[in-house]
Structure formats: structure tokens, C-alpha cells
Tab-separated table of C-alpha atoms in Angstrom:
chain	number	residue	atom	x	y	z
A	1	UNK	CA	-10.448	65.488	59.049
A	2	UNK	CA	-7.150	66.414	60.621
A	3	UNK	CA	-7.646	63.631	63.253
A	4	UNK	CA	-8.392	60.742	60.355
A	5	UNK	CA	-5.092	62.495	58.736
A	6	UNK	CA	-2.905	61.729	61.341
A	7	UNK	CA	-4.175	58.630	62.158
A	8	UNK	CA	-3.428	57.424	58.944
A	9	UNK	CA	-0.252	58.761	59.113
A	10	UNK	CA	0.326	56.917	62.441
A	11	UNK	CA	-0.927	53.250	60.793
A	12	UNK	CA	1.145	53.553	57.621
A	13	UNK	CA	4.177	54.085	60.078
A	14	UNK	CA	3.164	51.044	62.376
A	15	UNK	CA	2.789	48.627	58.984
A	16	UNK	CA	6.197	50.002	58.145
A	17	UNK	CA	8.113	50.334	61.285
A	18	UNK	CA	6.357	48.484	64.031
A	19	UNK	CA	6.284	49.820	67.473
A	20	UNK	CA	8.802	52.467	66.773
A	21	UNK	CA	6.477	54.055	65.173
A	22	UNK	CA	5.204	55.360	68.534
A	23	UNK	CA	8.253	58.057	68.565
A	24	UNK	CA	6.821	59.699	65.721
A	25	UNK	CA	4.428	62.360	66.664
A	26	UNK	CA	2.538	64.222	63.629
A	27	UNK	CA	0.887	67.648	63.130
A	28	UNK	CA	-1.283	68.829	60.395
A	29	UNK	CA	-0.423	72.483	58.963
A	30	UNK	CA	-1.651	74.333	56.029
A	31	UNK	CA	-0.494	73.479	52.509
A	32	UNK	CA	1.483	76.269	50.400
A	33	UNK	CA	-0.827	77.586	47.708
A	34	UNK	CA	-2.440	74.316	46.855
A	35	UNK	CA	0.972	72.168	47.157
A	36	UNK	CA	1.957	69.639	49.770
A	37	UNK	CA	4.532	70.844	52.350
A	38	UNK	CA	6.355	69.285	55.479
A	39	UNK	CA	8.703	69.785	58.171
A	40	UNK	CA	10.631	67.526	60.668
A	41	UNK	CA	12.156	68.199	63.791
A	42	UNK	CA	13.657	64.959	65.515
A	43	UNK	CA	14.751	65.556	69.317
A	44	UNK	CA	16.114	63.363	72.392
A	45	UNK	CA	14.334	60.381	70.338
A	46	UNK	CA	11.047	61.762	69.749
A	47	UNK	CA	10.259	63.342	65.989
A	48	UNK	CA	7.870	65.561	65.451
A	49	UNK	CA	6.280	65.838	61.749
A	50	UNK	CA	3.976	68.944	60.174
A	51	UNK	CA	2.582	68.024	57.161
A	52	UNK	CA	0.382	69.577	54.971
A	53	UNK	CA	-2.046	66.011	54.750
A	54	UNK	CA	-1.633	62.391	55.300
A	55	UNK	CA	0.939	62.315	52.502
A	56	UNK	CA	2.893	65.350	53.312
A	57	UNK	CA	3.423	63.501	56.442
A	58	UNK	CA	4.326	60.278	55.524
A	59	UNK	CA	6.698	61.745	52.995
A	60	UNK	CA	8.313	63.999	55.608
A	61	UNK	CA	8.650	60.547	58.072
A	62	UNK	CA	9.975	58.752	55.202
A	63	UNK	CA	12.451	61.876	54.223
A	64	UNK	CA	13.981	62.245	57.214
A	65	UNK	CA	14.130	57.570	57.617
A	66	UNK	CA	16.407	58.198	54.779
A	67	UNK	CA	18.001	61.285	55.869
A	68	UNK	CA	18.698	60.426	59.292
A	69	UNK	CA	19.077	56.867	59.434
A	70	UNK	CA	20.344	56.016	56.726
A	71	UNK	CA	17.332	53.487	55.032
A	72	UNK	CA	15.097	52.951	52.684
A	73	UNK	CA	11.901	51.042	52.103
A	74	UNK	CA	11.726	49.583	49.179
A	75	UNK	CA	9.877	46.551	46.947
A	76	UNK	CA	11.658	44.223	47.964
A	77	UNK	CA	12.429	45.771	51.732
A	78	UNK	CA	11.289	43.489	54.868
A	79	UNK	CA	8.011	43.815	56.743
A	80	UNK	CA	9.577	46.210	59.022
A	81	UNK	CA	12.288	48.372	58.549
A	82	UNK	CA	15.785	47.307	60.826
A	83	UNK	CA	16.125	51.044	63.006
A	84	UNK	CA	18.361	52.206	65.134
A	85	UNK	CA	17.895	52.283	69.302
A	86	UNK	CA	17.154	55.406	69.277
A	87	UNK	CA	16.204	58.196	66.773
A	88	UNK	CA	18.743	60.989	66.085
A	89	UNK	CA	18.496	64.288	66.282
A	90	UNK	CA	18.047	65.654	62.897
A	91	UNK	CA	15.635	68.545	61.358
A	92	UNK	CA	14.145	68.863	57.849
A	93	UNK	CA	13.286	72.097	56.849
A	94	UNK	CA	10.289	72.984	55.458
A	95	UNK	CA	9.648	70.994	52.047
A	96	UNK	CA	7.084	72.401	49.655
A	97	UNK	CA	6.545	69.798	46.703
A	98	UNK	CA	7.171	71.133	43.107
A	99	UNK	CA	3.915	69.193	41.849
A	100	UNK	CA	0.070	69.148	43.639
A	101	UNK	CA	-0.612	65.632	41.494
A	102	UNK	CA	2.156	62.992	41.698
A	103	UNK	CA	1.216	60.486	39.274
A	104	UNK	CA	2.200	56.865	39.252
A	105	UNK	CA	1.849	53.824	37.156
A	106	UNK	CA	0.601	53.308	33.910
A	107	UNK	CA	-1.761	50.951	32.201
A	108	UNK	CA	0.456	48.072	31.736
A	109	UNK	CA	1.688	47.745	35.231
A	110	UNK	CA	-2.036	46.286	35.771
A	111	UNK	CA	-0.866	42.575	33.398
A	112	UNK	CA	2.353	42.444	35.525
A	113	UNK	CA	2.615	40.666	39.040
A	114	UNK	CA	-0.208	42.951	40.034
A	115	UNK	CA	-2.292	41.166	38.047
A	116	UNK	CA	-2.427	38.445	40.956
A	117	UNK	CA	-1.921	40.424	43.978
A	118	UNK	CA	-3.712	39.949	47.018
A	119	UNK	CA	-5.083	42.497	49.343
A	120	UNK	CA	-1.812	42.255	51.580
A	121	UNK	CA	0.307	42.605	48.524
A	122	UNK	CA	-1.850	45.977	47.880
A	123	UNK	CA	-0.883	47.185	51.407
A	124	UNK	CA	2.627	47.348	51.010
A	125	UNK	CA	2.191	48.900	47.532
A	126	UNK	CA	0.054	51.514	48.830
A	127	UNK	CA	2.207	51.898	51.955
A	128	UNK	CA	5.144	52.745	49.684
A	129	UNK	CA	3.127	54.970	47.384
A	130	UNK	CA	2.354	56.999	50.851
A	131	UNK	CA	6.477	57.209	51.614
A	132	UNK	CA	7.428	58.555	48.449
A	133	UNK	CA	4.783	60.840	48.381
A	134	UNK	CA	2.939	59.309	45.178
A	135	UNK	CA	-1.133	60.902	45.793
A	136	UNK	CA	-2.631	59.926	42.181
A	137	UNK	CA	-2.176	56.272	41.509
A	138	UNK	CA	-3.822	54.434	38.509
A	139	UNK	CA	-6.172	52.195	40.190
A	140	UNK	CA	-7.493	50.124	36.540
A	141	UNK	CA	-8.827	46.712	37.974
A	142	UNK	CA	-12.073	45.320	39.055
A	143	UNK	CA	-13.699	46.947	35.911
A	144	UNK	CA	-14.393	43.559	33.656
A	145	UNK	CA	-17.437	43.105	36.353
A	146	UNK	CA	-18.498	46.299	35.366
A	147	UNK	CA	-18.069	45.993	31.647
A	148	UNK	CA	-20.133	42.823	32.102
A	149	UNK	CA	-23.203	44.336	33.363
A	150	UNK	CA	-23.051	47.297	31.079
A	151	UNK	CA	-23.223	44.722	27.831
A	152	UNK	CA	-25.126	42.148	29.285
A	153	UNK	CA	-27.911	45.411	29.779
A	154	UNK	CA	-27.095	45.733	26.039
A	155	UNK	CA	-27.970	42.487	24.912
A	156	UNK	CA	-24.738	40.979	24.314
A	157	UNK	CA	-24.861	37.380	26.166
A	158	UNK	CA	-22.706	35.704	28.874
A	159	UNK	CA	-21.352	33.283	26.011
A	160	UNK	CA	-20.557	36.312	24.031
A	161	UNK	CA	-18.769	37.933	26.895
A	162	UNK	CA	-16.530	34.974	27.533
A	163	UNK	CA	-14.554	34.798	24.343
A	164	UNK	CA	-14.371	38.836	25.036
A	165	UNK	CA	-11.927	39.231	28.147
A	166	UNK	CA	-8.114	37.605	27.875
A	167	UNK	CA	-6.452	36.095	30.736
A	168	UNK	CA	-5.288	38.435	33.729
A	169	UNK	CA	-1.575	38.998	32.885
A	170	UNK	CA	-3.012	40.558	29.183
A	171	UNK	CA	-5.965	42.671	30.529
A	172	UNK	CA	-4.005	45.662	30.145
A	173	UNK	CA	-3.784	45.270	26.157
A	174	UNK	CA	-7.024	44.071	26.054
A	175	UNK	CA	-8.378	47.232	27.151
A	176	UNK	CA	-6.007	49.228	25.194
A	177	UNK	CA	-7.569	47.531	22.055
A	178	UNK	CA	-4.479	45.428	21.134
A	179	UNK	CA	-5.508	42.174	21.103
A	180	UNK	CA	-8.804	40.224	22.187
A	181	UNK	CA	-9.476	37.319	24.233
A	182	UNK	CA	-5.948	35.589	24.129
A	183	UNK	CA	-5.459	32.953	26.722
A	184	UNK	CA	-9.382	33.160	27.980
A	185	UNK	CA	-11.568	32.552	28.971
A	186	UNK	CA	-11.057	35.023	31.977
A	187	UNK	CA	-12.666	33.252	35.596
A	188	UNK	CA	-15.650	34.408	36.721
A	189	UNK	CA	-14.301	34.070	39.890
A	190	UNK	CA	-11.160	36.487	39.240
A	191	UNK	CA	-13.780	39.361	37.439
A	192	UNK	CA	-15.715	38.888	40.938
A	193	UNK	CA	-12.832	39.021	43.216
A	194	UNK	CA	-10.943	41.682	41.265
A	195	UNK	CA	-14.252	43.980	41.569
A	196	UNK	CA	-13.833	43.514	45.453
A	197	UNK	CA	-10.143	44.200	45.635
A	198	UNK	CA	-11.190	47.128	43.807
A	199	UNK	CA	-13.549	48.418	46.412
A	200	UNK	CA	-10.471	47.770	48.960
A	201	UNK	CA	-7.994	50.000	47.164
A	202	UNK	CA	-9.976	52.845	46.491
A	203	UNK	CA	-11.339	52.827	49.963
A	204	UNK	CA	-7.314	52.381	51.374
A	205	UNK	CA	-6.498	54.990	48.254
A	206	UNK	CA	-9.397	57.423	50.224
A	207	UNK	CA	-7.817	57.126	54.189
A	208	UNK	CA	-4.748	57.917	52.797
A	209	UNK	CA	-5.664	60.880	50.779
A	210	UNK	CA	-5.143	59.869	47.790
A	211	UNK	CA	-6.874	60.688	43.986
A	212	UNK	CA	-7.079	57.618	42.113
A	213	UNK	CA	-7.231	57.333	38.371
A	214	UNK	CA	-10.216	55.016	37.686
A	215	UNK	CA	-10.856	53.586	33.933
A	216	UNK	CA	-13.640	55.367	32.093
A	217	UNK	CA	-14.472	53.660	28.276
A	218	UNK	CA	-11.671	54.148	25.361
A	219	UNK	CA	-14.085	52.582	22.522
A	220	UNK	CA	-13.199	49.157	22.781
A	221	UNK	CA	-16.301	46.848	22.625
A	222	UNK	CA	-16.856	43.077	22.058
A	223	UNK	CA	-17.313	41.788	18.249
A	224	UNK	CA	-20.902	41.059	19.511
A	225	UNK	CA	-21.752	44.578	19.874
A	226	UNK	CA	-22.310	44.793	15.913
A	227	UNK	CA	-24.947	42.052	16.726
A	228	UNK	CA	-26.877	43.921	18.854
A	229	UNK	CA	-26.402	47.222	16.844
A	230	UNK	CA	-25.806	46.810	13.138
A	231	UNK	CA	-25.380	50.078	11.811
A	232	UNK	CA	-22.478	50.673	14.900
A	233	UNK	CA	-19.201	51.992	13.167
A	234	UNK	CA	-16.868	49.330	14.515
A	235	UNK	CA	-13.085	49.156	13.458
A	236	UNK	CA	-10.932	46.593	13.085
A	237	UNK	CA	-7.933	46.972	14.949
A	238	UNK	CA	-5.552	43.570	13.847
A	239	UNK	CA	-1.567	42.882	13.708
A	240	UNK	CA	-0.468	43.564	16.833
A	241	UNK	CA	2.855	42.074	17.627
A	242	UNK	CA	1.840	39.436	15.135
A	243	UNK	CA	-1.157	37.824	16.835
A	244	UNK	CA	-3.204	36.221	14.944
A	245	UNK	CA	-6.498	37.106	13.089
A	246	UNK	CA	-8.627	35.512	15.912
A	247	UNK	CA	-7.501	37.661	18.594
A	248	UNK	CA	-8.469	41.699	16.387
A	249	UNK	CA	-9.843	43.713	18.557
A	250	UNK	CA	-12.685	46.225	17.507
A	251	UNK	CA	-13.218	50.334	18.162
A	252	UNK	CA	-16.127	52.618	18.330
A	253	UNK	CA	-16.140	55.449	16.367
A	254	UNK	CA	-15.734	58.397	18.877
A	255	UNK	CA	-17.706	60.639	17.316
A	256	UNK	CA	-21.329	58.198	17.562
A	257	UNK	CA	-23.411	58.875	20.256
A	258	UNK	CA	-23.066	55.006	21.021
A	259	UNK	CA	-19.880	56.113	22.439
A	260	UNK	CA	-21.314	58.861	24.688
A	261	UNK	CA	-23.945	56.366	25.931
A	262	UNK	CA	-21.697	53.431	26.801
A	263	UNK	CA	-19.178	56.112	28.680
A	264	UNK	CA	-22.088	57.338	30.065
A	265	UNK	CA	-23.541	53.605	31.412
A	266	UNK	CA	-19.919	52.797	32.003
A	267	UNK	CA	-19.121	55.180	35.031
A	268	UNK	CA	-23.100	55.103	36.119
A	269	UNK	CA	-22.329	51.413	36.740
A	270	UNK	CA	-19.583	52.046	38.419
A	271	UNK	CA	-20.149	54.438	40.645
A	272	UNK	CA	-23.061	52.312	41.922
A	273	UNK	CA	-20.771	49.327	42.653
């Protein structure tokens, strides 16, 4: 484990800084009581780097980038960072992080530009989550696939389903129960590809040491669902930032055991895929 943590250290590093990233030498150490800590000790060009996990370290890197040399890595930064000749002598004292969860992102940031990311756009993201020490990301896409095969087991048809989902950049509120299938249908080639981007980011989220925030199932259901269960106790959610009538959403009750099942079939499903 200590091996695969400093090897994913080391490739974070060489997506960020190229072959510089070859002076950077890391060490795994215990954490402090259950929280993160690092160290850095930069001499005659080579730094060293103790961290308590892959994050610990690339936080400590990334801390003393700034520290030292004076840069940052940001959004909008290039591939790789411009560095000086040769790394100064500097040393970061041991760091012990005020927080074991650092959370990051929240349920709207999913109908942004994210929405349309690529793999390669992930990357980056992820590669800047691991500098700033972020270790519990909200990871929401890829589940319309899975929503898809829970309902279809329940009945509600493919036709049914399409006038369901909105377009990509309003998923988020769509899930939130604000509004329903405004500017749909969605692709059924973005609900497939989205599931396998999914599967990419967890698995990056996982070498990096990360604890992603998957979706789970907040009562919000398709205006089928009182098709194939009449006596469901569906509300009508309606007047959201004056959409109209056509786009209500509709809400389980939370206390049916409808809602227990579909949770239930809901992270079953997903866990399989």
C-alpha cells in the first residue's frame, strides 16, 4: 500500500511538473490520530516529502511549490508548471491537517462546464484536488444509466424515461427535484458515456486515496412511476424559478417503503456497474 502511495504521489507530480518531478523523493509516515500530516525537507536540489498518504504528500509537494518557489497551480495554470533550475533549499515543518474529510464541490458544480468534460479535463481536476489536499470530492455523474435500469426493472418504459432526464448542463436540478425534463431529451449516448467516465473517476478518485461522495436516491421519481404504482404518495413539486407547468417535478414520500426499496435497488445497481 505504501508503494501504490508513493507512486501516485510520483505520477500526480510528473502530470504537473514534468521531468522535474524526478527531484522529489517521497516517504510514507504515520498519520496523527486519524489526521493527515506532512513534512518537507528540500536540500542541494533534491526534496524529500513524509506524508501521512498519497494526499498528505502531494499537499506537502504542493506546500512547499508555493512556499519555495513562489507558484501556484491553478484552473487555468499551464500543463506544466514554469520552475526554477534548481530547487531551493527550504524545509516545512511538520503539518498536521485540522480536518480528516476535506470536502469539495457541491451538487450544482455537476450542470456547469463539468457537465461536458472529458476524461483529460477530469485529470487536471483531480490532479488539483490532490495539491490542495481536497480527499472527499462529490463524484454525482454517470448515475442516469443507473436510474434507467432501476425503472425500466420497475416497469416504467424507455419512452417514459425520455421525457424524464433534462439536458446535461440542468442534471443537477433535475435531481434535486427542481424542474423535470427541460431541454431533453438527454442522449443515450451521453447517459452511456457519462456511466464510463464515472467508472474512470472513481477508479483515479481510489489511486489517489480519495473518498468520493456518490449519489444515493433523494425521492425524486418520473411522473410514470404513479403508472406503475397507483396508490404511491407522489408530490408535486412546481414553480421553480418560474418554469412552467410542464417541467414539475414529483417526490416520494420518505416515509413509504417504496422509498426504502428504490434506495435500496438504487445503490444495488450501482455497485454492480
Amino acid at each position: 500500500n505504501s508503494d501504490k502511495e508513493i507512486m501516485a504521489a510520483k505520477q500526480v507530480l510528473m502530470r504537473t511538473i514534468g521531468m522535474k518531478s524526478s527531484s522529489f523523493e517521497f516517504e510514507k509516515i504515520p498519520s496523527e490520530n486519524g489526521l493527515d500530516v506532512y513534512e518537507v525537507i528540500a536540500l542541494s536540489g533534491k526534496v524529500q516529502v513524509k506524508g501521512s498518504g498519497t494526499i498528505a504528500m502531494t499537499r506537502g509537494a504542493y506546500d512547499y511549490l508555493q512556499k519555495a518557489c513562489n507558484i501556484q497551480y491553478t484552473w487555468s495554470s499551464q500543463p506544466l508548471i514554469q520552475l526554477p533550475k534548481e530547487f531551493p533549499d527550504f524545509t516545512i515543518p511538520r503539518t498536521v491537517s485540522p480536518y480528516k474529510l476535506r470536502q469539495y464541490y457541491n451538487v450544482c458544480t455537476y450542470g456547469y462546464s463539468t457537465a461536458f468534460w472529458h476524461f483529460e479535463d477530469w485529470e487536471k481536476e483531480l490532479d488539483w484536488m490532490a495539491l490542495h489536499g481536497i480527499n472527499m470530492p462529490l463524484a454525482m455523474g454517470g448515475q442516469e444509466a443507473i436510474w434507467q435500469k432501476v425503472y425500466k426493472d420497475m416497469g416504467i418504459t424507455a419512452e417514459e424515461l425520455s421525457v424524464y432526464f433534462t439536458g446535461p448542463a440542468f442534471l443537477p436540478w433535475q435531481r434535486m427535484g427542481n424542474l423535470y425534463k427541460h431541454d431533453g431529451p438527454l442522449p443515450q449516448s451521453y447517459i452511456d458515456q457519462s456511466l464510463e467516465l464515472q467508472k474512470q473517476i472513481l477508479t483515479r478518485m481510489k489511486q489517489l486515496g480519495m473518498t468520493p461522495i456518490v449519489p444515493g436516491f433523494s425521492g425524486i421519481v418520473p411522473a410514470a412511476y404513479s403508472r406503475v404504482n397507483p396508490a404511491a404518495q407522489l408530490r408535486e413539486m412546481k414553480g421553480w424559478c418560474n418554469f412552467p407547468e410542464e417541467n414539475k417535478s414529483y417526490i416520494l414520500s420518505p416515509g413509504t417503503s417504496d422509498f426504502t426499496t428504490i434506495g435500496k435497488n438504487f445503490i444495488t445497481e450501482y455497485k454492480r456497474n
